Short mmCIF file of C-alpha atoms in Angstrom, two decimals:
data_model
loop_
_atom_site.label_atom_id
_atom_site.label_comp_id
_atom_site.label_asym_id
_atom_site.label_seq_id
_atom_site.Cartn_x
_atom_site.Cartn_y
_atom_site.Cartn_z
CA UNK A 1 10.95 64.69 -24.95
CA UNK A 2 13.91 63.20 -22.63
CA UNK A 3 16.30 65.79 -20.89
CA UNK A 4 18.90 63.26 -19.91
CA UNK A 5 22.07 64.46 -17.62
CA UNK A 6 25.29 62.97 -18.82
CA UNK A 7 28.91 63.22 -16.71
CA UNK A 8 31.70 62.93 -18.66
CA UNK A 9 35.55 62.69 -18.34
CA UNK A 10 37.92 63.90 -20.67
CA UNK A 11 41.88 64.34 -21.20
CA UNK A 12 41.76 68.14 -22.78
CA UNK A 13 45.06 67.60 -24.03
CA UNK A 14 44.15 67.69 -27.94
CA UNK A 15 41.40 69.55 -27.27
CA UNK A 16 40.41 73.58 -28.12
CA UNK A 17 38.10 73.45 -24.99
CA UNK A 18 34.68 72.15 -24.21
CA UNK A 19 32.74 74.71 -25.76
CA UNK A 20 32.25 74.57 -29.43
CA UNK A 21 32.86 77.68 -31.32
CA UNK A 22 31.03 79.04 -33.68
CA UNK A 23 32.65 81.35 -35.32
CA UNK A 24 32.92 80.59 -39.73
CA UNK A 25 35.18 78.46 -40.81
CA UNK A 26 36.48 77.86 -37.51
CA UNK A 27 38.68 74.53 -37.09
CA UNK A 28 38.55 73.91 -33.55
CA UNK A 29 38.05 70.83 -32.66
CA UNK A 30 35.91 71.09 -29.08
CA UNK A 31 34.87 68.00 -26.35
CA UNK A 32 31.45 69.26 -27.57
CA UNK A 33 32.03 68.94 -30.93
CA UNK A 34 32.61 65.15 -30.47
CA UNK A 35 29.71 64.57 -28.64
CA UNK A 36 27.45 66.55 -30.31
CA UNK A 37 28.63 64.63 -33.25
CA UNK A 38 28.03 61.23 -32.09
CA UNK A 39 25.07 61.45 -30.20
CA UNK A 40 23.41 62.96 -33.52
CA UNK A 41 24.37 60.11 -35.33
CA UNK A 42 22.84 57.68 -32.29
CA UNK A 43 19.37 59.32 -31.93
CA UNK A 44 19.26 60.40 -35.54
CA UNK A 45 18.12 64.26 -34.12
CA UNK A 46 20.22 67.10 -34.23
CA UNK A 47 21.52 67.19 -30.60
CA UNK A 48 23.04 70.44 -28.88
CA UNK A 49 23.89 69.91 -25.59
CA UNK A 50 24.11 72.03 -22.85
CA UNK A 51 27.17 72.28 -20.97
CA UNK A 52 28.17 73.34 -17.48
CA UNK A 53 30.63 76.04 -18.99
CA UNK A 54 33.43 76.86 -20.43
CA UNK A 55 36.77 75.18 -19.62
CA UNK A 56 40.40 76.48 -21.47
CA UNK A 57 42.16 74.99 -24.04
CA UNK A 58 43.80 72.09 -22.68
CA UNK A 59 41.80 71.80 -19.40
CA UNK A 60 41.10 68.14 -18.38
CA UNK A 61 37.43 66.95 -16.62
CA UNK A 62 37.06 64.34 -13.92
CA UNK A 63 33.41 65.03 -13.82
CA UNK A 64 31.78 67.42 -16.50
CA UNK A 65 28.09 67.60 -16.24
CA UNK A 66 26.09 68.51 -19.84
CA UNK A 67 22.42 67.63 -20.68
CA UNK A 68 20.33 67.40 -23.61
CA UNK A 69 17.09 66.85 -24.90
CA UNK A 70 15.81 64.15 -27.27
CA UNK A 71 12.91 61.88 -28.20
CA UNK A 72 14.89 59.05 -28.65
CA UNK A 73 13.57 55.48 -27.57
CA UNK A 74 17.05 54.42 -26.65
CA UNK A 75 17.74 52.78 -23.23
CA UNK A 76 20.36 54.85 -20.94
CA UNK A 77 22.76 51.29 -20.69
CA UNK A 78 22.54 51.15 -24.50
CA UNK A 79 22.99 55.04 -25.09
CA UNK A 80 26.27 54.66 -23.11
CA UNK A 81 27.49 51.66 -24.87
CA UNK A 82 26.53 53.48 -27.97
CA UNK A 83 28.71 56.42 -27.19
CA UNK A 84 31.66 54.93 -25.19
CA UNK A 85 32.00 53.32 -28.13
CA UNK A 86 32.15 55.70 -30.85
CA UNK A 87 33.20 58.91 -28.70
CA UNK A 88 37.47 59.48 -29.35
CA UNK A 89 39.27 57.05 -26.10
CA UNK A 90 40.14 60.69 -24.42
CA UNK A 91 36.54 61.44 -24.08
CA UNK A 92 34.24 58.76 -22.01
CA UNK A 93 30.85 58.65 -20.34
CA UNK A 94 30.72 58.08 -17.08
CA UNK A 95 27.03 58.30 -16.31
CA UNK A 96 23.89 59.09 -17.55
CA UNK A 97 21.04 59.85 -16.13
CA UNK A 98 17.46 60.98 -16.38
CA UNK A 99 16.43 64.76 -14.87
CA UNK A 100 13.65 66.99 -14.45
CA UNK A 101 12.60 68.78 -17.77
CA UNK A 102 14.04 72.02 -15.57
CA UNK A 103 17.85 70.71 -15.15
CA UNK A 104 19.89 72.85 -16.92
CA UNK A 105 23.52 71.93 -16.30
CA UNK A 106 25.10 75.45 -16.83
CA UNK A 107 22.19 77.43 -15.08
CA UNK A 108 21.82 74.86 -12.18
CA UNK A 109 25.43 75.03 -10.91
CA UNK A 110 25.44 75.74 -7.29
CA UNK A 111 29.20 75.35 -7.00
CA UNK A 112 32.43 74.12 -8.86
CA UNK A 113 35.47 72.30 -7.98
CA UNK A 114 39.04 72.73 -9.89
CA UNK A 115 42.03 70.98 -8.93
CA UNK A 116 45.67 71.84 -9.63
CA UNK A 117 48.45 69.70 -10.03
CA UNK A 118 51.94 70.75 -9.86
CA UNK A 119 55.00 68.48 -9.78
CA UNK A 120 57.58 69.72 -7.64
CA UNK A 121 60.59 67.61 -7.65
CA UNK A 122 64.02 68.18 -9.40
CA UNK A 123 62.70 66.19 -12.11
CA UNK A 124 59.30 65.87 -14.18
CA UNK A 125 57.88 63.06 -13.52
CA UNK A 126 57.25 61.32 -16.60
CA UNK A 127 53.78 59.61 -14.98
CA UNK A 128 52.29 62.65 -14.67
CA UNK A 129 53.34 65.27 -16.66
CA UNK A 130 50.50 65.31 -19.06
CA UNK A 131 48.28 66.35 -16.17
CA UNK A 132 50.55 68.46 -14.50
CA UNK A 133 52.62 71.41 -14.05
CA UNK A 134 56.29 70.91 -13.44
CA UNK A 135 57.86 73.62 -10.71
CA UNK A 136 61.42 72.43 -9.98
CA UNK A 137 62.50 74.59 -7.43
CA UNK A 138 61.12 73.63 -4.12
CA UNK A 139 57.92 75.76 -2.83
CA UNK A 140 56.83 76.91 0.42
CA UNK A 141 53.59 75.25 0.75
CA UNK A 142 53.30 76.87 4.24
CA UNK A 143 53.46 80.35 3.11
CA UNK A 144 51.16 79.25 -0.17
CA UNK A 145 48.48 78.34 2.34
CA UNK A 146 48.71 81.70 4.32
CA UNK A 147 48.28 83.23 1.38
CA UNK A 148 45.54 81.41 0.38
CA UNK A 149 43.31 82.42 2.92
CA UNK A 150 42.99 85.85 1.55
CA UNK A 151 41.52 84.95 -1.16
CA UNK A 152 38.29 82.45 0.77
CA UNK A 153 35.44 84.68 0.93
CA UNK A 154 33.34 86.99 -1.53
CA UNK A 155 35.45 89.22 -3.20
CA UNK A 156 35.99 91.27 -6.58
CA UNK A 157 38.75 88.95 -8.07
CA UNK A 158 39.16 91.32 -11.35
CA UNK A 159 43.08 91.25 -10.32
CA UNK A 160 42.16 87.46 -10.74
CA UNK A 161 41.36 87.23 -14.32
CA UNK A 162 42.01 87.50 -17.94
CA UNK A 163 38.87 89.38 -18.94
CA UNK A 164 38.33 92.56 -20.63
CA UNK A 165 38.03 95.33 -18.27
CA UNK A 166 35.76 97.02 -20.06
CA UNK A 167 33.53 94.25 -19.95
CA UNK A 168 30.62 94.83 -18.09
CA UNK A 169 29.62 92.09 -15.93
CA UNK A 170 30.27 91.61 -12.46
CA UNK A 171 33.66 90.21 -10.65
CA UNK A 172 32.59 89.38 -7.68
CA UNK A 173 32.53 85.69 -7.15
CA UNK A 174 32.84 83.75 -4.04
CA UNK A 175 35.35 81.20 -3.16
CA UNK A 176 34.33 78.50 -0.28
CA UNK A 177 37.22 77.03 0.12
CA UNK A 178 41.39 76.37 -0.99
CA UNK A 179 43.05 72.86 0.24
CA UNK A 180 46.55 72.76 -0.59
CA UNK A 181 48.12 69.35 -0.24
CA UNK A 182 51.57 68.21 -1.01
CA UNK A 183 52.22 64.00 -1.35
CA UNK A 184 55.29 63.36 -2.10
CA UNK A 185 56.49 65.04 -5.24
CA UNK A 186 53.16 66.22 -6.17
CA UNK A 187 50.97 69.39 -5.23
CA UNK A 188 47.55 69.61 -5.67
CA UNK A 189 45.44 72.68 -5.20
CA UNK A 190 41.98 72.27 -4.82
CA UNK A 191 39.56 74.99 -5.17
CA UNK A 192 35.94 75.22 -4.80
CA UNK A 193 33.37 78.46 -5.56
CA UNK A 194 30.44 79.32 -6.71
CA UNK A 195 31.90 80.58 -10.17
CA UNK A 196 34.82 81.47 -11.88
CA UNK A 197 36.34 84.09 -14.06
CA UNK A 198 38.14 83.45 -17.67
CA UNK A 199 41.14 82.04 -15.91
CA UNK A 200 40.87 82.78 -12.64
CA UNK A 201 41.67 79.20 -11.25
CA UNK A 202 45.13 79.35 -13.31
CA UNK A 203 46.22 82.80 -12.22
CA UNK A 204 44.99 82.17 -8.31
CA UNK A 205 47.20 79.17 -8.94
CA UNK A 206 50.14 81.35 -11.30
CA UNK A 207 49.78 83.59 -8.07
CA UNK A 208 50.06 81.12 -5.13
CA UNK A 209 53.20 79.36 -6.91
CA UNK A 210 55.31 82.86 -6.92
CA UNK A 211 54.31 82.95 -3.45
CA UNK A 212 55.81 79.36 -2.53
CA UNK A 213 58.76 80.57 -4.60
CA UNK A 214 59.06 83.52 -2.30
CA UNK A 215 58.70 86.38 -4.62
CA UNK A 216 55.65 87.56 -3.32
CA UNK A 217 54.29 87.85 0.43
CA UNK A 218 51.70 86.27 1.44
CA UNK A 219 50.29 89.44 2.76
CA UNK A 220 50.56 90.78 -0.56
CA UNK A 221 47.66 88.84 -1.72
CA UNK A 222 45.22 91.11 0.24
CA UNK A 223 47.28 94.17 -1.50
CA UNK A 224 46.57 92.01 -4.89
CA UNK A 225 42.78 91.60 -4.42
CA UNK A 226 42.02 95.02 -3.54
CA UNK A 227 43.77 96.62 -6.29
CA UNK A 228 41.63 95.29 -8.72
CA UNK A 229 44.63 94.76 -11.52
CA UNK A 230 45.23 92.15 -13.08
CA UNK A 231 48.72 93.66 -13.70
CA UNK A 232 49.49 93.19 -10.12
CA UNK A 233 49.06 88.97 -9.59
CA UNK A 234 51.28 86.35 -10.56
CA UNK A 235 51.55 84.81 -13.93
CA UNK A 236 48.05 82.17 -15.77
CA UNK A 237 49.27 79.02 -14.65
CA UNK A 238 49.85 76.29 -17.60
CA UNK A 239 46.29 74.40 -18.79
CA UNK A 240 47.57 70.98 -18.87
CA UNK A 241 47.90 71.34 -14.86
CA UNK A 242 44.17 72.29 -14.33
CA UNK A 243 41.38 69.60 -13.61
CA UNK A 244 37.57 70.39 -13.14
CA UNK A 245 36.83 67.81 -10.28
CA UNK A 246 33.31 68.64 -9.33
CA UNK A 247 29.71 70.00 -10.01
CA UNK A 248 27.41 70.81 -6.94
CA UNK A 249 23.66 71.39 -8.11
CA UNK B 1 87.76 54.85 -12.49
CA UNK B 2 84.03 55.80 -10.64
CA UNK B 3 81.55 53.48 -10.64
CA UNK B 4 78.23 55.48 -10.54
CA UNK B 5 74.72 54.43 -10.08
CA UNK B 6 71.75 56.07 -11.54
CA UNK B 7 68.20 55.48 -10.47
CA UNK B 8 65.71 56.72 -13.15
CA UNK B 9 62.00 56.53 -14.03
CA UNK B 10 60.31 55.86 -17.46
CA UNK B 11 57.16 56.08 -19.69
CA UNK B 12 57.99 52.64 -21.38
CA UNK B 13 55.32 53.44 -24.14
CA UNK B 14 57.09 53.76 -26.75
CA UNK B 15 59.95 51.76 -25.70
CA UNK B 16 61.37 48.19 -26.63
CA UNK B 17 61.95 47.75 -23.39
CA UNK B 18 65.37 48.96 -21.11
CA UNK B 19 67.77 46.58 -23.05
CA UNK B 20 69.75 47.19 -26.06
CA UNK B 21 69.61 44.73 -28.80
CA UNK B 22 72.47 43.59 -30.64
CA UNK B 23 71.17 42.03 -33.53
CA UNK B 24 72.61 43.00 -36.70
CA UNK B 25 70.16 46.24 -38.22
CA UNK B 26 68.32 45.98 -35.30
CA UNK B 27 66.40 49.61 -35.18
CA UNK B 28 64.75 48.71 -31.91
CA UNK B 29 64.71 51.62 -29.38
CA UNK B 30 65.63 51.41 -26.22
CA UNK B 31 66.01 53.10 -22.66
CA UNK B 32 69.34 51.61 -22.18
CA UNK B 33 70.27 52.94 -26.13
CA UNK B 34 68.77 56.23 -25.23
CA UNK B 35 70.94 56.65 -21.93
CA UNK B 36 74.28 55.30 -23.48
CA UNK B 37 74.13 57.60 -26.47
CA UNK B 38 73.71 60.82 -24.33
CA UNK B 39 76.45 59.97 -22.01
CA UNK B 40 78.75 58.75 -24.47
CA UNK B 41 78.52 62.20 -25.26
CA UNK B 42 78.54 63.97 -22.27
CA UNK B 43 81.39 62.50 -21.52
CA UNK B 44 83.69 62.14 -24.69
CA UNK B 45 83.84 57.82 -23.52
CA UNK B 46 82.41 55.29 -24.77
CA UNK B 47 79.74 54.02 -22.07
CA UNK B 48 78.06 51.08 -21.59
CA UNK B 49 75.81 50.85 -18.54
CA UNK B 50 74.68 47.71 -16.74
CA UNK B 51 70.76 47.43 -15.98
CA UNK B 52 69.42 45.57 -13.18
CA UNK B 53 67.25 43.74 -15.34
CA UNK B 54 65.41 43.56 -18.47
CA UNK B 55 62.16 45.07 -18.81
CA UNK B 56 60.00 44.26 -21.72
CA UNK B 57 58.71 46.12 -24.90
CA UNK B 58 56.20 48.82 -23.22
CA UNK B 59 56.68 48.06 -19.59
CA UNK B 60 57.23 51.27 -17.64
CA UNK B 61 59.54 52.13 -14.19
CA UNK B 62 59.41 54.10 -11.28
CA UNK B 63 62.57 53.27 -10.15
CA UNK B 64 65.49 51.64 -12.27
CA UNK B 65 68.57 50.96 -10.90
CA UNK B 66 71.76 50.68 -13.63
CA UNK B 67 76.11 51.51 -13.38
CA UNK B 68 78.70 52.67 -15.29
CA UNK B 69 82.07 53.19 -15.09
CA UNK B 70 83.77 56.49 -16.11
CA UNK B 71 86.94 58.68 -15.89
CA UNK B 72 84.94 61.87 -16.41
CA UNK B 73 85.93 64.46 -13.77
CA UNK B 74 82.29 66.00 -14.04
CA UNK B 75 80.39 66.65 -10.57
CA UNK B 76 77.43 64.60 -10.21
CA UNK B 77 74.87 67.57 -9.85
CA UNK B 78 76.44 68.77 -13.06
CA UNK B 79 75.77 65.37 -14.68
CA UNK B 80 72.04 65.11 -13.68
CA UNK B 81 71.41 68.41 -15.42
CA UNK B 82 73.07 67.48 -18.44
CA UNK B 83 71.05 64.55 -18.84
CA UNK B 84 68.03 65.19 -17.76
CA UNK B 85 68.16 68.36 -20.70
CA UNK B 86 69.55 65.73 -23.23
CA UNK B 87 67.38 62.57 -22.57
CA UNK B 88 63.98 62.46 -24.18
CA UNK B 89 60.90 63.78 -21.98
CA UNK B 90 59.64 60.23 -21.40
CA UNK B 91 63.23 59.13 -19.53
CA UNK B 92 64.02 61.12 -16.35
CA UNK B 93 67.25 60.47 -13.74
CA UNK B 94 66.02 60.49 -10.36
CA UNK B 95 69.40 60.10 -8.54
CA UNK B 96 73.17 59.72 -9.67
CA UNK B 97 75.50 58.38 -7.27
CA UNK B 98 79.06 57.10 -6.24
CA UNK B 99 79.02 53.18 -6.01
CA UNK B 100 81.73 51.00 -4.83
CA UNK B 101 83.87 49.19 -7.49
CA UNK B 102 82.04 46.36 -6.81
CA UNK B 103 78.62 47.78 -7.12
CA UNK B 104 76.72 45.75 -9.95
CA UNK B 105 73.01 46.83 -10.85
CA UNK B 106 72.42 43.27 -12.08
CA UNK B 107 74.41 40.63 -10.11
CA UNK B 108 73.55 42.99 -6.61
CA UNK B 109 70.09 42.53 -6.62
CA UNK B 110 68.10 40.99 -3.53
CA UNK B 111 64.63 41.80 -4.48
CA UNK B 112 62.56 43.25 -7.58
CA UNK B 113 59.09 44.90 -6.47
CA UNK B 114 56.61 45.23 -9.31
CA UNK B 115 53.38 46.93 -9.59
CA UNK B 116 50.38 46.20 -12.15
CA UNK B 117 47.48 48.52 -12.47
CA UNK B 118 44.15 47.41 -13.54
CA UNK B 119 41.85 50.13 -14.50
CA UNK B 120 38.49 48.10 -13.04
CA UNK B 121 35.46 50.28 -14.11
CA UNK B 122 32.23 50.64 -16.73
CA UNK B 123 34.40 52.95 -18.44
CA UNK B 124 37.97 53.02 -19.81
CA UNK B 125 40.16 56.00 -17.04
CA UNK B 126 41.55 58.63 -19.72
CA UNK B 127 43.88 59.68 -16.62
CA UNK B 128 45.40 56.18 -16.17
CA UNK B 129 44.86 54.27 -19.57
CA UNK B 130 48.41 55.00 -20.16
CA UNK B 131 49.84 53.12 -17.21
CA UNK B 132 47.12 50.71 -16.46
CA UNK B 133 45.40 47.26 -18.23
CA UNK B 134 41.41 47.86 -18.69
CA UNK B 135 38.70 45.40 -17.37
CA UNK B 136 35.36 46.12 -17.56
CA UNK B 137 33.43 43.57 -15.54
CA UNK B 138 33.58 43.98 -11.69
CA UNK B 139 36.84 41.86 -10.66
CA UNK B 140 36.61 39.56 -6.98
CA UNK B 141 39.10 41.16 -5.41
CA UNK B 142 38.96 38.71 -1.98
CA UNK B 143 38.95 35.98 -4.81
CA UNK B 144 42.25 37.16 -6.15
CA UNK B 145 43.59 37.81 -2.70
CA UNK B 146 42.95 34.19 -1.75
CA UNK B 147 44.65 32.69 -5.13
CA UNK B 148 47.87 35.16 -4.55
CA UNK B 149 48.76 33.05 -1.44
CA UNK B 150 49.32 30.30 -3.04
CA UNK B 151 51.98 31.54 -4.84
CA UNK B 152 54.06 33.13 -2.09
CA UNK B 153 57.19 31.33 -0.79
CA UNK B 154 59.34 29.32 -3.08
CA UNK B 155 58.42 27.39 -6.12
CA UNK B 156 58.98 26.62 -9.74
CA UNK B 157 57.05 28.98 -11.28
CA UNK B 158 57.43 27.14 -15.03
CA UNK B 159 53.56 27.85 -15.25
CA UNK B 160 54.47 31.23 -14.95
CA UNK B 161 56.26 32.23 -17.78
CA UNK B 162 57.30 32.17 -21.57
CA UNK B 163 60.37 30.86 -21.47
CA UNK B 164 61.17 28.41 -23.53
CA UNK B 165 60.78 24.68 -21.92
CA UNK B 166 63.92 23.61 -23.36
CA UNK B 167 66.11 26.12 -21.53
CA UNK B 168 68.23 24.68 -18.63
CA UNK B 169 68.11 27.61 -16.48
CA UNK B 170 65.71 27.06 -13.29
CA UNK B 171 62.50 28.15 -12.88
CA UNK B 172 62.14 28.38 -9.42
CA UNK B 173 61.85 31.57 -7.70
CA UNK B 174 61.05 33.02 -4.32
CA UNK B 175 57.95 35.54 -4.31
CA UNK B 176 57.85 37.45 -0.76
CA UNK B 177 54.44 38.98 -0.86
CA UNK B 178 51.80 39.93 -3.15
CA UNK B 179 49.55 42.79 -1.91
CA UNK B 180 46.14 43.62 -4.04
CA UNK B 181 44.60 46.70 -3.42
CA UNK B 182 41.37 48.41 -4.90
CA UNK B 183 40.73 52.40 -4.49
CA UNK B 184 38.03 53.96 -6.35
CA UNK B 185 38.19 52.02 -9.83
CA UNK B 186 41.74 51.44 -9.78
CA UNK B 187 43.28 48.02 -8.80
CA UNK B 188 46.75 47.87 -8.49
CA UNK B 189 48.89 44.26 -7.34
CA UNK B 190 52.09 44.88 -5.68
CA UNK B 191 54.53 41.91 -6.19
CA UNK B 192 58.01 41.50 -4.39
CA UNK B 193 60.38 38.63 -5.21
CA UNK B 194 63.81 37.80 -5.56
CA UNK B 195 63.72 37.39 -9.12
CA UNK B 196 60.99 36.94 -12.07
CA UNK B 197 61.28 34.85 -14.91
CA UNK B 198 60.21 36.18 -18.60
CA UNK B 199 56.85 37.74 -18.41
CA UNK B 200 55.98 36.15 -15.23
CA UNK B 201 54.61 39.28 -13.10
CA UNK B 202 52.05 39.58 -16.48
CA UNK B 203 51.16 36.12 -16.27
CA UNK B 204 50.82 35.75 -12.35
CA UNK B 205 48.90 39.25 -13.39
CA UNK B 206 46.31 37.69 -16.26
CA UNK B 207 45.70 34.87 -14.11
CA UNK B 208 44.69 36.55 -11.52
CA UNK B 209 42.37 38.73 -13.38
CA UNK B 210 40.81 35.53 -14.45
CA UNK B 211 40.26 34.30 -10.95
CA UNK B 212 39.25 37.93 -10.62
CA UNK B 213 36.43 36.61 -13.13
CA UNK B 214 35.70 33.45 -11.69
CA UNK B 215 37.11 31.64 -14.27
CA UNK B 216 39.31 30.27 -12.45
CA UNK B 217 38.97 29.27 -8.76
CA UNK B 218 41.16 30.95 -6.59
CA UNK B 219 42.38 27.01 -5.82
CA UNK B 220 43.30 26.00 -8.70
CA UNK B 221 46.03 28.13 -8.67
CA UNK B 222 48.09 25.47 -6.63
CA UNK B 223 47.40 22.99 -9.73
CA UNK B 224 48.40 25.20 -12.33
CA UNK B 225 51.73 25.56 -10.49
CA UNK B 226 52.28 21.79 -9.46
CA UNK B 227 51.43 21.27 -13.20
CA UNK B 228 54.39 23.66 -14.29
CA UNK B 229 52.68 23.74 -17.55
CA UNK B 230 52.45 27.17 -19.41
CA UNK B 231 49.24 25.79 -21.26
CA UNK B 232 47.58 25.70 -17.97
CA UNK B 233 48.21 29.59 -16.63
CA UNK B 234 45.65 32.60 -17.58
CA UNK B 235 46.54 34.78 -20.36
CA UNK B 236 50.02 37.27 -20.51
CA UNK B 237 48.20 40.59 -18.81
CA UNK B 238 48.85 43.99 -21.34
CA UNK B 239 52.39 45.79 -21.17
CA UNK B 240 51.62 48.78 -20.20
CA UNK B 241 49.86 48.17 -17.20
CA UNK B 242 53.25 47.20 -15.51
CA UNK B 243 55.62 48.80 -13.63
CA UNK B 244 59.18 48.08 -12.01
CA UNK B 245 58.33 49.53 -9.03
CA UNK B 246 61.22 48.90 -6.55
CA UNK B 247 65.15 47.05 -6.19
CA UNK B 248 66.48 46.40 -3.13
CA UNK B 249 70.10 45.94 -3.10
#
């Protein structure tokens, strides 16, 4: 038995997420799905592979990291042939790799990157809209990156997310950094932690954007945190803008 | 009478190309269809603009550069909203201006720049794959670099192009630089030149690739334009990996 690491890209666009769902009679169609599918087909097993978490509905991947395990006597160049060739064109391999029968690729994480785009010009960019945001009012990318700072740190980020209150896990995550960049037209926000909550990159970003807009402080991000309310931060932040970038095991 | 210039940007996808075509039950569709219909309409005239150029069927622009003439009394900043709500997502106005009488999009030109993308990887970019030509086997970049000088300065570029032989019109044409670049798996070729005959950035483009290839030697490419024989060029490089980048006036 192989575990073999695979790092995959995908445009989320027609996509219900990476995570296949389970429920009956459920029609989503899922990154997972696909691959799931195909590599099934290649190794003639029934493959489930393990992936690195959840991402949204519409959530693109520069670098998604799944593995699975299979007793297939298939080189890695031909697997990737093999799938590249049969996976849909907004779903490609980029590498695969063997790893220790211990890699686990949601369990393993050590940290994540996101990064998210927003176009910021009086028009939307027709080059990038697909991965983007579009903001056309001019924002304050000064007072965005004050505000920022509040947020680096360990903290309870429950104002930060979309899950049920009542649910009991924790909310405490840890974010090691927020670079906030603006090239020309284009802003990118990248954000890197050791976890995220159901949405939390998109609201953080929701959040920062009413701050560049000027109707919140930048102060009033410290206010935000430590009310623990999700009531009280900015609006979730459109998926098509949101890219996960990196994986650090 | 105003004469007003318009810069604007477009997805060329699905596109047969910027010019209208006359032909009798001719359903092509085109930018230059697209932008006459909505501001025949904004402005109760009949308009015709004037492009600085033909692009072709699926070719894409960052910056396009066309006039019109109208007696509409409607501000400018006005205008731009108008048609930026009525044009289709894929065709954006990036500026509106006042011209002088005299200002002609076409007959004004001084210099085109182009730029051609070339997605150079194992795998197939689902972030640029709209807007760039695939290759899959590593491309000699200082190969191609050497070849492009030999077709800076003036020359007839009848290698160079799909025009018919039997048309009088000249051939020869002044390119001003070529600059290839490669970051991460993305190439991209720069071209600047005071004019470009049918298809000849794509074949310049396609030849390149296959000096890129070492099919052809980077020397040769002095041949194949002394021979000004079209049989003797590489192939016509994809559509959609180009993109009118730049007019100077």
């Amino acid at each position: 038995m192989k575990n073999i690491k695979l790092t995959l890209q995908y445009d989320g666009t027609k996509y219900n997420g990476f995570q296949k769902q389970n429920q009956k009679g459920s029609t989503a169609v899922t990154i997972q799905g696909k691959i799931e599918s195909v590599l099934s087909k290649m190794t003639e097993e029934e493959i489930s592979i393990i992936g690195c978490g959840r991402t949204d509905s519409g959530v693109h991947a520069e670098n998604y990291v799944a593995n699975f395990f299979t007793n297939s006597e298939m080189n890695l160049e031909d697997m990737e042939i093999y799938l590249n060739k049969y996976l849909p064109e907004d779903i490609v391999i980029k590498e695969l790799r063997y790893a220790s029968d211990r890699f686990h690729a949601r369990y393993n994480v050590k940290s994540k990157t996101y990064l998210y785009r927003i176009n910021n010009a009086r028009y939307n960019n027709v080059f990038n809209k697909r991965f983007a945001t579009y903001v056309a009012e001019e924002l304050d990318i000064e007072a965005m990156k004050r505000a920022s700072k509040y947020l680096i740190g360990t903290h309870d980020f429950r104002s930060f997310t979309s899950l049920k209150i009542k649910e009991k896990k924790s909310t405490i995550r840890t974010i090691n950094y927020i670079d906030i960049k603006k090239q020309n037209d284009l802003i990118t926000l990248e954000i890197n932690g050791n976890g995220f909550l159901l949405n939390m990159v998109r609201i953080i970003t929701g959040t920062l954007i009413e701050v560049g807009r000027h109707k919140i402080s930048p102060d009033d991000i410290k206010i935000i945190l430590e009310a623990k309310d999700k009531e009280r931060a900015g609006f979730r932040a459109e998926a098509k803008g949101l890219t996960l970038l990196n994986l650090e095991y």
